[in-house]
mmCIF file of C-alpha atoms in Angstrom:
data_model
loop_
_atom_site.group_PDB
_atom_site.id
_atom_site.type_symbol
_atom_site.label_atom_id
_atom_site.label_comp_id
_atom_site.label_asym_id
_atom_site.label_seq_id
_atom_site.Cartn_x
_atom_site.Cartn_y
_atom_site.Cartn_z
ATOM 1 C CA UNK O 1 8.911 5.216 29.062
ATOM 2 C CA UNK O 2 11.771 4.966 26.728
ATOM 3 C CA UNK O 3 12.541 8.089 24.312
ATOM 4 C CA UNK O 4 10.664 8.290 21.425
ATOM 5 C CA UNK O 5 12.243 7.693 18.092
ATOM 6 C CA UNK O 6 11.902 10.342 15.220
ATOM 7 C CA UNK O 7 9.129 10.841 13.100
ATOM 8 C CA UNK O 8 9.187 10.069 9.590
ATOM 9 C CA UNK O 9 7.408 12.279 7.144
ATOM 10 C CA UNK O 10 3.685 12.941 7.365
ATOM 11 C CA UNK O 11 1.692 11.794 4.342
ATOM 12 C CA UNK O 12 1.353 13.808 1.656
ATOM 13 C CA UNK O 13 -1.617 15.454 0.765
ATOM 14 C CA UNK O 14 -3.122 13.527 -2.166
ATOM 15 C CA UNK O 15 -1.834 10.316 -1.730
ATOM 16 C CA UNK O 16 -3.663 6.660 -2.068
ATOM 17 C CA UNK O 17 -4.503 5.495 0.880
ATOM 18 C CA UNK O 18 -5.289 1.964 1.362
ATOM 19 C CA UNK O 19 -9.051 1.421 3.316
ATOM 20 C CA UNK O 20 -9.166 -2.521 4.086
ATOM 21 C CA UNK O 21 -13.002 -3.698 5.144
ATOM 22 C CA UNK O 22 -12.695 -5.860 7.864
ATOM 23 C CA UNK O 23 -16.150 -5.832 8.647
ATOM 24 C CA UNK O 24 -16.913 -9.305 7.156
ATOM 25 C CA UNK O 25 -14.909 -11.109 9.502
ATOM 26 C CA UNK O 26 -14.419 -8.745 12.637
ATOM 27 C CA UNK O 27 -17.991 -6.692 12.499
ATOM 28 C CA UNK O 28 -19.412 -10.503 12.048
ATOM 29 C CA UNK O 29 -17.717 -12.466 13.851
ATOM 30 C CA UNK O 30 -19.621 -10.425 17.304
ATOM 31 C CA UNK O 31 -23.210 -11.086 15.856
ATOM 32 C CA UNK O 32 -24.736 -13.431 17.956
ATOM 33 C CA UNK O 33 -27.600 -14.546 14.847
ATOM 34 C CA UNK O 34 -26.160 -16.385 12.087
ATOM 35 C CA UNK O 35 -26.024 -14.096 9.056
ATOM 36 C CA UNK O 36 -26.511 -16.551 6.056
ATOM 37 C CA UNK O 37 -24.035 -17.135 4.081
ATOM 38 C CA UNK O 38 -25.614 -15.220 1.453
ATOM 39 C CA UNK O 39 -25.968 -12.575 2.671
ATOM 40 C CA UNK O 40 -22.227 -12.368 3.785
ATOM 41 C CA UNK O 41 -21.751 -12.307 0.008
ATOM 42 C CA UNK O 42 -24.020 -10.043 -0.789
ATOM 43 C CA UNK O 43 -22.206 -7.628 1.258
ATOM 44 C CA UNK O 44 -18.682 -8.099 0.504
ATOM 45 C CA UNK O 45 -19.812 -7.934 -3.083
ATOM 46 C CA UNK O 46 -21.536 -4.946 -2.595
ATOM 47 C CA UNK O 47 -18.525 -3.801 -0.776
ATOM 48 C CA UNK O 48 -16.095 -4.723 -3.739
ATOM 49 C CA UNK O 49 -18.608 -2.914 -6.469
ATOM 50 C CA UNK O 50 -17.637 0.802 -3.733
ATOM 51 C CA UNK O 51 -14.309 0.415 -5.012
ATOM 52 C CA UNK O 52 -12.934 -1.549 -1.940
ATOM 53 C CA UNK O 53 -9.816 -3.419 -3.224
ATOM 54 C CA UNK O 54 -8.685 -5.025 0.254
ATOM 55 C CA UNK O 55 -10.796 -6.424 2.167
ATOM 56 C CA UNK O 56 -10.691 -9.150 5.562
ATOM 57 C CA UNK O 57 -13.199 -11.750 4.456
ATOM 58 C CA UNK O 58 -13.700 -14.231 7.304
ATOM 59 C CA UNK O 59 -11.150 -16.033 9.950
ATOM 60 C CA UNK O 60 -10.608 -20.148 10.038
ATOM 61 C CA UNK O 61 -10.949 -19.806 13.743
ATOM 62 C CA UNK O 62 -12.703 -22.920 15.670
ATOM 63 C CA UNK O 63 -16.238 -23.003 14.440
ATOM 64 C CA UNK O 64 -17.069 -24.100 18.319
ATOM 65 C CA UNK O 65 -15.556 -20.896 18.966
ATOM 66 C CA UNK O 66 -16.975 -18.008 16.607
ATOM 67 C CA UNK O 67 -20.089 -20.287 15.351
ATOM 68 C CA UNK O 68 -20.896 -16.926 12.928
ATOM 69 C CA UNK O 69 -17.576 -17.527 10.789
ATOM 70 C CA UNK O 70 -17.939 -21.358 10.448
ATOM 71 C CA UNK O 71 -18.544 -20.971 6.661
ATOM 72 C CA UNK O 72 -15.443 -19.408 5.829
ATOM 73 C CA UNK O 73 -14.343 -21.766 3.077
ATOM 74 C CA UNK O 74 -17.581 -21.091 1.204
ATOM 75 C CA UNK O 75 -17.529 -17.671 1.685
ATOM 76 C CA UNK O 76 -13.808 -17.303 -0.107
ATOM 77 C CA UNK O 77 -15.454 -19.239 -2.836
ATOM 78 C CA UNK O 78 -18.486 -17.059 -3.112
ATOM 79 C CA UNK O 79 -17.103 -13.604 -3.424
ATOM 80 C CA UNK O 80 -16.617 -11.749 -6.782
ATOM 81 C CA UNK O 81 -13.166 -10.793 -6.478
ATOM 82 C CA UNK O 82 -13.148 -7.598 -8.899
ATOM 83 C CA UNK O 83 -9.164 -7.123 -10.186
ATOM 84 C CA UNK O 84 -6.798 -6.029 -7.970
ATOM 85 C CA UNK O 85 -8.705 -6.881 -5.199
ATOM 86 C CA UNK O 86 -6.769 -8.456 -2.228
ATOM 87 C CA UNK O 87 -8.508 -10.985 0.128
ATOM 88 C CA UNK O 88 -7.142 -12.196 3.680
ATOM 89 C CA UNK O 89 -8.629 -14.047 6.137
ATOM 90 C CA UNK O 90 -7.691 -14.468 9.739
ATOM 91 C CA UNK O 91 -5.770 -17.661 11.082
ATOM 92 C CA UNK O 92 -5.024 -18.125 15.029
ATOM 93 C CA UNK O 93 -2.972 -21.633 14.190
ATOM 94 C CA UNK O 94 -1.698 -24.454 12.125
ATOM 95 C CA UNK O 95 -5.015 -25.806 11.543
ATOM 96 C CA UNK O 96 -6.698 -22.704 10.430
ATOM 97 C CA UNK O 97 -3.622 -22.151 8.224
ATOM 98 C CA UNK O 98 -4.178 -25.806 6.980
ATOM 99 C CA UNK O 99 -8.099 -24.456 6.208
ATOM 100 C CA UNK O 100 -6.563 -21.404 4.660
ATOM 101 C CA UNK O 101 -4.016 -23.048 2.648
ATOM 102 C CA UNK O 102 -7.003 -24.421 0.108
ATOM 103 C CA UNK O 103 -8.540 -21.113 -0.200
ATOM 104 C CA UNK O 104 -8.202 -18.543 -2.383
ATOM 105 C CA UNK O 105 -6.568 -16.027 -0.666
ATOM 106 C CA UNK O 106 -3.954 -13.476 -1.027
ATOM 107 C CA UNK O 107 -2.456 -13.360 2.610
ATOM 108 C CA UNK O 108 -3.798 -14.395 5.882
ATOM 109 C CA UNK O 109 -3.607 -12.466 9.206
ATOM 110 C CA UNK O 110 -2.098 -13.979 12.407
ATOM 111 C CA UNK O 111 -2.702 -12.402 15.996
ATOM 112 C CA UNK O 112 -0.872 -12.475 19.327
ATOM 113 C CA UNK O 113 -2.111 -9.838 22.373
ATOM 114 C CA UNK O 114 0.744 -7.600 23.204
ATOM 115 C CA UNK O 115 -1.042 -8.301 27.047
ATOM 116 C CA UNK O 116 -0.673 -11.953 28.467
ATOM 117 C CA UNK O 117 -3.762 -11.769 30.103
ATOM 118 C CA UNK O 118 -5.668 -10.819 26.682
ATOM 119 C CA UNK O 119 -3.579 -13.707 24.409
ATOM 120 C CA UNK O 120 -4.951 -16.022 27.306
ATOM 121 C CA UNK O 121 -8.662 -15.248 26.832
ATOM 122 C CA UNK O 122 -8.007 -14.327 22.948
ATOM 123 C CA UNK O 123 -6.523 -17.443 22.071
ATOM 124 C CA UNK O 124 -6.089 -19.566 25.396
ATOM 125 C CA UNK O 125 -2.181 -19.746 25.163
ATOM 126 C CA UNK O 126 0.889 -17.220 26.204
ATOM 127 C CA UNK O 127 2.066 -14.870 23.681
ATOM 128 C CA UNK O 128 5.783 -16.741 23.874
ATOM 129 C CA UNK O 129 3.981 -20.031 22.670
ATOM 130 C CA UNK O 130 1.723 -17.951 20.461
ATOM 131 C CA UNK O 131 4.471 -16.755 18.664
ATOM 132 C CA UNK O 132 6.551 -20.326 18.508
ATOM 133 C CA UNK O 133 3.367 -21.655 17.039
ATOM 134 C CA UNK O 134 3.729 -19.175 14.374
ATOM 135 C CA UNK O 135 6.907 -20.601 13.111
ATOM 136 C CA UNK O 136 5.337 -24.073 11.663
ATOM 137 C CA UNK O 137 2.100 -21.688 10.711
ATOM 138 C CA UNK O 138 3.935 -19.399 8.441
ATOM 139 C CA UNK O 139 6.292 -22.728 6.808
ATOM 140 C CA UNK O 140 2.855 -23.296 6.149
ATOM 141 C CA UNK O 141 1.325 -20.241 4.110
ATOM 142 C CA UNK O 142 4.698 -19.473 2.538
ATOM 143 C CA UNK O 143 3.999 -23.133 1.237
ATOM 144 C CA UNK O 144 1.019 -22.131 -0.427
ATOM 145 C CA UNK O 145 2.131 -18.689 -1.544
ATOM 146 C CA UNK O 146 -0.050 -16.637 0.567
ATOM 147 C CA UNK O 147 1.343 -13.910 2.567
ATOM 148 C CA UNK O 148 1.287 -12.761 6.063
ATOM 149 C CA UNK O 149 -0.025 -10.318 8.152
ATOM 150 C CA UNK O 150 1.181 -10.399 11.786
ATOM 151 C CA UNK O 151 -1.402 -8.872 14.033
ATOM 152 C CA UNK O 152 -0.717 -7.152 17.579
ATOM 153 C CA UNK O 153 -3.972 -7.228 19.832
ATOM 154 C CA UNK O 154 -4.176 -4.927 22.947
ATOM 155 C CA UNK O 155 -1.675 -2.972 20.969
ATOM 156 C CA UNK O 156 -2.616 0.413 22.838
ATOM 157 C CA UNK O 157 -3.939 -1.293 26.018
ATOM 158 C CA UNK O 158 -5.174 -3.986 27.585
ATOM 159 C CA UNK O 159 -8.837 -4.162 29.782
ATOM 160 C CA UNK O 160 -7.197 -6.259 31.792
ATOM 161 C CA UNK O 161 -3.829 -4.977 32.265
ATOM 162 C CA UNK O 162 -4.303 -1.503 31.508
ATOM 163 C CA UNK O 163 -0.844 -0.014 29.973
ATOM 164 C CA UNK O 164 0.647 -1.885 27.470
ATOM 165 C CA UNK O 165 4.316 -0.823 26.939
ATOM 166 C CA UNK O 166 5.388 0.624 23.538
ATOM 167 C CA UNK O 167 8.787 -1.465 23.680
ATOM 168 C CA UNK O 168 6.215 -4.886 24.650
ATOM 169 C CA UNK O 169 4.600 -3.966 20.487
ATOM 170 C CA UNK O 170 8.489 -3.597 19.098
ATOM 171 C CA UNK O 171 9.381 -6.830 20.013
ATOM 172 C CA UNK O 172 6.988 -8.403 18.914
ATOM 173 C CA UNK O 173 6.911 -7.049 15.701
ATOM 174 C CA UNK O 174 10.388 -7.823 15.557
ATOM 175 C CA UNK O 175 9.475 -11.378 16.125
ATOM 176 C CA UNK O 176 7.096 -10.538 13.136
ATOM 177 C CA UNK O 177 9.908 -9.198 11.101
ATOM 178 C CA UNK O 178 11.961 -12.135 11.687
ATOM 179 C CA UNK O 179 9.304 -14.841 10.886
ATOM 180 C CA UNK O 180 9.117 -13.450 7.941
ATOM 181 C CA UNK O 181 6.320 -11.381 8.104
ATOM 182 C CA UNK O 182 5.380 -8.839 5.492
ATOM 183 C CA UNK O 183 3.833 -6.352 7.382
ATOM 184 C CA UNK O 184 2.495 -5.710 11.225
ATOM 185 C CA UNK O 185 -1.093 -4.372 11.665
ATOM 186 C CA UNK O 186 -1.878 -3.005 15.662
ATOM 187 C CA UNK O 187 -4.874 -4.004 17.092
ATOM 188 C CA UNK O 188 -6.793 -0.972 19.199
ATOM 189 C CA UNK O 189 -8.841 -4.023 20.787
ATOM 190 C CA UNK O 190 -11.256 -1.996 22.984
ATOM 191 C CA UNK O 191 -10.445 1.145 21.571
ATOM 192 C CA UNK O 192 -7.871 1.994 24.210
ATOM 193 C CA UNK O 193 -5.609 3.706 21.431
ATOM 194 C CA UNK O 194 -4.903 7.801 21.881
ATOM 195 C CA UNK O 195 -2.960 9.732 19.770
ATOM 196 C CA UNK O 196 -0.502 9.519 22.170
ATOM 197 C CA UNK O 197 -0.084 5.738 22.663
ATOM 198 C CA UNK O 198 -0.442 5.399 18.726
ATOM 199 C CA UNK O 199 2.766 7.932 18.399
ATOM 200 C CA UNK O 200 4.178 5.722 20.959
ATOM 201 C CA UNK O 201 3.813 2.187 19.253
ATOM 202 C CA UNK O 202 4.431 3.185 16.064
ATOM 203 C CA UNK O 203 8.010 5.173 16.739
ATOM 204 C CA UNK O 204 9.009 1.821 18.870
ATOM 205 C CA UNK O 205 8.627 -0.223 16.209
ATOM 206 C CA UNK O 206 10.221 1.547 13.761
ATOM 207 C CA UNK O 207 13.127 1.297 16.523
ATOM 208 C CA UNK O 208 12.321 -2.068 16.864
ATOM 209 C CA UNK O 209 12.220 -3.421 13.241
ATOM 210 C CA UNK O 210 12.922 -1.056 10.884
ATOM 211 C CA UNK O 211 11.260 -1.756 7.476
ATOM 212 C CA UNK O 212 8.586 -3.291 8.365
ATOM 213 C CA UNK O 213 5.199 -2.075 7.063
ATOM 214 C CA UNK O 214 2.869 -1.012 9.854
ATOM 215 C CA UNK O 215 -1.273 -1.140 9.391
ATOM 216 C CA UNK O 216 -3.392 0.377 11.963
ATOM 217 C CA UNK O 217 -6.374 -0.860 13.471
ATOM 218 C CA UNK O 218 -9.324 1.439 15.524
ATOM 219 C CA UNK O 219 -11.833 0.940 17.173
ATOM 220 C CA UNK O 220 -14.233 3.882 18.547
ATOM 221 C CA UNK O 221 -15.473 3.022 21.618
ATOM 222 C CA UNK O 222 -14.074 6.254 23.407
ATOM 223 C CA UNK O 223 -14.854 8.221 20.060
ATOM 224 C CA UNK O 224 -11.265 9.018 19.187
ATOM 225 C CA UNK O 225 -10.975 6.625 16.010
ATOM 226 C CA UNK O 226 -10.559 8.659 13.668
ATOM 227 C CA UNK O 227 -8.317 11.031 15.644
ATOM 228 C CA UNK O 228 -6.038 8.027 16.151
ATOM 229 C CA UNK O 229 -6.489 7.488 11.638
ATOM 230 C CA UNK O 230 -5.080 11.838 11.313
ATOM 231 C CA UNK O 231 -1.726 10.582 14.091
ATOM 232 C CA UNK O 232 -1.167 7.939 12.148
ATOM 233 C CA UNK O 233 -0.989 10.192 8.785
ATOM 234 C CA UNK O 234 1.288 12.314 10.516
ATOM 235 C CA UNK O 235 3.290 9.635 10.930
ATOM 236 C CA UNK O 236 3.264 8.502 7.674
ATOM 237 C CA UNK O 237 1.138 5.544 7.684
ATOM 238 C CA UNK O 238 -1.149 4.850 4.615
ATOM 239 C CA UNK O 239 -3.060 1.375 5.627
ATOM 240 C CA UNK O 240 -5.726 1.361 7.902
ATOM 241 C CA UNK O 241 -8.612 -0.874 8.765
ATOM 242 C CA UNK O 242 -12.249 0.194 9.427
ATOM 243 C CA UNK O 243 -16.282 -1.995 9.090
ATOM 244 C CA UNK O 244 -18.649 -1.288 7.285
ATOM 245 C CA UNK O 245 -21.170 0.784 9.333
ATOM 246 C CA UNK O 246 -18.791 0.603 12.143
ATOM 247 C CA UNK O 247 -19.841 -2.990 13.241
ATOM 248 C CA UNK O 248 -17.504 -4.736 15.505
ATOM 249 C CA UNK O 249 -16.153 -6.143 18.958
ATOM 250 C CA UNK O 250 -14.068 -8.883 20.048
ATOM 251 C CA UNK O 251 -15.939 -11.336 21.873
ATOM 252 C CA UNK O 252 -12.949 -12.204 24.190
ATOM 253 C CA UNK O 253 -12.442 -8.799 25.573
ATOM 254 C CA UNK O 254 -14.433 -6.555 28.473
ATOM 255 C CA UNK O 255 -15.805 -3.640 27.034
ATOM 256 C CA UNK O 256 -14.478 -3.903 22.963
ATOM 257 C CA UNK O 257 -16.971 -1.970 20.706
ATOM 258 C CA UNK O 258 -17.106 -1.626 16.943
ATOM 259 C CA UNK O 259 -14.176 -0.676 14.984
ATOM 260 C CA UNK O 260 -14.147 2.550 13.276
ATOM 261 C CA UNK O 261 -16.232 3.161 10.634
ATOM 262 C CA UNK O 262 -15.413 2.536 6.563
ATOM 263 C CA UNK O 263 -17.749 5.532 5.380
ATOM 264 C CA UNK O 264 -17.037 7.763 8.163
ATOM 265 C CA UNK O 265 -13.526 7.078 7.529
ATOM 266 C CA UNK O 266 -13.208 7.300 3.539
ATOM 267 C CA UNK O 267 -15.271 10.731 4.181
ATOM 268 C CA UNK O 268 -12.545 11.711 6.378
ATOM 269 C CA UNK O 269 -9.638 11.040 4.153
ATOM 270 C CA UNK O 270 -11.122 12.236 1.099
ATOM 271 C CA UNK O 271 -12.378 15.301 2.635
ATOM 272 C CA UNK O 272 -8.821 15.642 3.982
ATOM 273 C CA UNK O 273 -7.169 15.357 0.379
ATOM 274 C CA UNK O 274 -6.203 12.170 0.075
ATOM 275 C CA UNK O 275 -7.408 9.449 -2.411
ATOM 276 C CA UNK O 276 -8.933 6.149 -1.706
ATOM 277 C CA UNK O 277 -10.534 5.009 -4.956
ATOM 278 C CA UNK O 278 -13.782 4.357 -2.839
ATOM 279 C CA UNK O 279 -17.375 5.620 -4.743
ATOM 280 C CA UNK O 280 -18.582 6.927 -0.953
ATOM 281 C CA UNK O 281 -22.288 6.898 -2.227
ATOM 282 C CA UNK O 282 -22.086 3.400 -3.005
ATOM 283 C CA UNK O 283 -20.203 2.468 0.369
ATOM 284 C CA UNK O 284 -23.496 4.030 1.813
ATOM 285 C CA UNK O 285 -25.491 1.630 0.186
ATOM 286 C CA UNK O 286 -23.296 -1.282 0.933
ATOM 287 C CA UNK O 287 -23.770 0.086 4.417
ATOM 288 C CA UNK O 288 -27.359 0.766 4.378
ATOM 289 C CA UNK O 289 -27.567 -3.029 2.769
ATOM 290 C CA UNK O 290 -25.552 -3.967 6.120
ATOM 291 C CA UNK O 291 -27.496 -2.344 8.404
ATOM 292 C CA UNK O 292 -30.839 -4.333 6.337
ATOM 293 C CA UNK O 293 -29.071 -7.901 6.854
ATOM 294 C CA UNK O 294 -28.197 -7.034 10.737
ATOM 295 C CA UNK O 295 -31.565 -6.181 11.676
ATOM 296 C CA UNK O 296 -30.930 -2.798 13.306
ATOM 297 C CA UNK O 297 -29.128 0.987 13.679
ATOM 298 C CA UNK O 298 -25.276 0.903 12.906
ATOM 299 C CA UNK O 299 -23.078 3.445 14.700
ATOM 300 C CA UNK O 300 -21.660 4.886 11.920
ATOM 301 C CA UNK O 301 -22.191 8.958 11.183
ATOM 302 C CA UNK O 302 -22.158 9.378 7.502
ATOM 303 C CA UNK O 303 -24.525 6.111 6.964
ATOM 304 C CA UNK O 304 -27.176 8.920 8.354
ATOM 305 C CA UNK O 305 -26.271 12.168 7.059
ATOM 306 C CA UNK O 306 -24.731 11.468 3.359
ATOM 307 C CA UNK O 307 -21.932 13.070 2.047
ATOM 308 C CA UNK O 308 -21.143 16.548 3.049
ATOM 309 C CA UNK O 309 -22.488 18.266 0.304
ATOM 310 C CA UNK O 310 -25.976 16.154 -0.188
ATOM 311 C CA UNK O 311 -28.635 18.666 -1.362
ATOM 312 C CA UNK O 312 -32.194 18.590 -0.252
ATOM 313 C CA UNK O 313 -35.118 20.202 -1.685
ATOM 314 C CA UNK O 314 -36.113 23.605 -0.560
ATOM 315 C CA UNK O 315 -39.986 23.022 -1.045
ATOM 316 C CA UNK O 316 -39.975 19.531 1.678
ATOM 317 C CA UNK O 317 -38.432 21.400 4.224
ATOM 318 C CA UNK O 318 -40.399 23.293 7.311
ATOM 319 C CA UNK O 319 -39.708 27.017 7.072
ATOM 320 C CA UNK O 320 -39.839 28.547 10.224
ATOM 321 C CA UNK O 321 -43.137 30.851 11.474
ATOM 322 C CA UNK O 322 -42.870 34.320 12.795
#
């Protein structure tokens, strides 16, 4: 492995922190019964009224392909966007940009696998013609003055691969950089990502293409999701994505589990000093509303046990005998 580059300053205690829901498009998109498109709504709106301000709304992927996400357009045109709020959507390729283009939307978010095998099943093409695609994609959205987010699946490993080179994520988020991308998010597919690896990535591309705004990605399938969130504060990252009631998955990768969780993860920055301008009671409910609409138990841990200092009353619980 190649040395690692510097850090750059932790972040501060105190500072905003940006918590982007992507559970309406990648906690859906895995649900095998079609959630009405109402009730997609309901929750992003529900979501929005926490104090959510950016927030993944649905992808204009083939509807053959993720059958769940086929209503994206009315979706978009559904939500209450409160102000300030900033709404993306996922796009794997000129036509879903075309799709995008008449929405409203604020940017859109592209993806290429940092693994060949993974682009293959991901999006049936190599990453080198993924990312040639990308040129007439972003003509596209810069054309419609929507911005974009250049995603890096398998970003900390691949199940099909296994390691995926920290040098393999800085050029391609150099390719970002030069396509004009305003940011790169990295994709812990099937939560493959250590504090280690996410050191790793995030040092090469700041050798790689220096600038360039970096978003992380978790998922917790190995139960390190939020340990990956604290690395990434020590490496002075503020943007990080998370589901509401840790839904999640891709559907083209063995073994990929839901991404971390939004409660448990705005517990775990505010508790750690830092703001997120998230009411965490009202998350809750949005998650607990969630959980209602899916039909069963979510994996997330503060969806069950409240905040940290709930009270309870004396007088309903047991006392012990003896």
């Amino acid at each position: 492995m190649a040395a690692i580059a510097a850090p750059t300053a932790p972040v501060p205690e105190g500072a905003r922190i940006t918590v982007c829901e992507v559970g309406p498009r990648d906690g859906f998109q895995s649900e095998k019964t079609f959630i009405p498109t109402e009730r997609k709504i309901e929750i992003a709106n529900a979501l929005f009224a926490s104090g959510i301000k950016h927030m993944q709304v649905t992808s204009f992927v083939s509807p053959r392909a993720v059958p769940q996400l086929a209503d994206a357009e009315q979706v978009l045109a559904g939500i209450d966007r409160p102000e300030g709020a900033f709404v993306t959507a996922l796009v794997p390729n000129l036509r879903g940009a075309e799709r995008a283009a008449g929405c409203a939307l604020d940017a859109v978010h592209t993806v290429v696998s940092a693994s060949e095998t993974h682009n293959l099943k991901n999006v049936n093409r190599p990453i080198a013609q993924s990312l040639a695609e990308f040129e007439a994609v972003f003509d596209r959205l810069r054309k419609a003055g929507i911005g974009i987010e250049g995603g890096i699946a398998t970003a900390f490993g691949c199940p099909f691969e296994g390691v995926v080179p920290p040098e393999q994520v800085g050029r391609i988020a150099k390719r970002y950089q030069d396509l004009g991308a305003d940011s790169v998010s990295l994709g812990d597919t099937t939560g493959m990502a250590t504090p280690l690896t996410v050191r790793a990535a995030i040092r090469a591309i700041r050798d790689a293409a220096p600038g360039l705004e970096i978003h992380l990605h978790f998922h917790n399938t190995r139960g390190v999701g939020l340990a990956c969130v604290m690395t990434g504060l020590a490496e002075g990252v503020t943007h990080y994505d998370a589901a509401v009631g840790g839904l999640g998955g891709c559907p083209f990768a063995a073994g990929a589990t839901g991404n971390i969780c939004t409660e448990d993860l705005v517990y775990l920055l505010q508790e750690s000093g830092y703001a997120t301008g998230v009411d965490l009671e009202a998350l809750i409910g949005a998650g607990l509303l969630t959980q209602q609409v899916i039909g069963r138990p979510l994996p997330g841990q503060v969806i069950k046990a409240g905040p940290r200092l709930k009270r309870y009353d004396p007088a309903l619980t047991a006392t012990a005998a003896g």
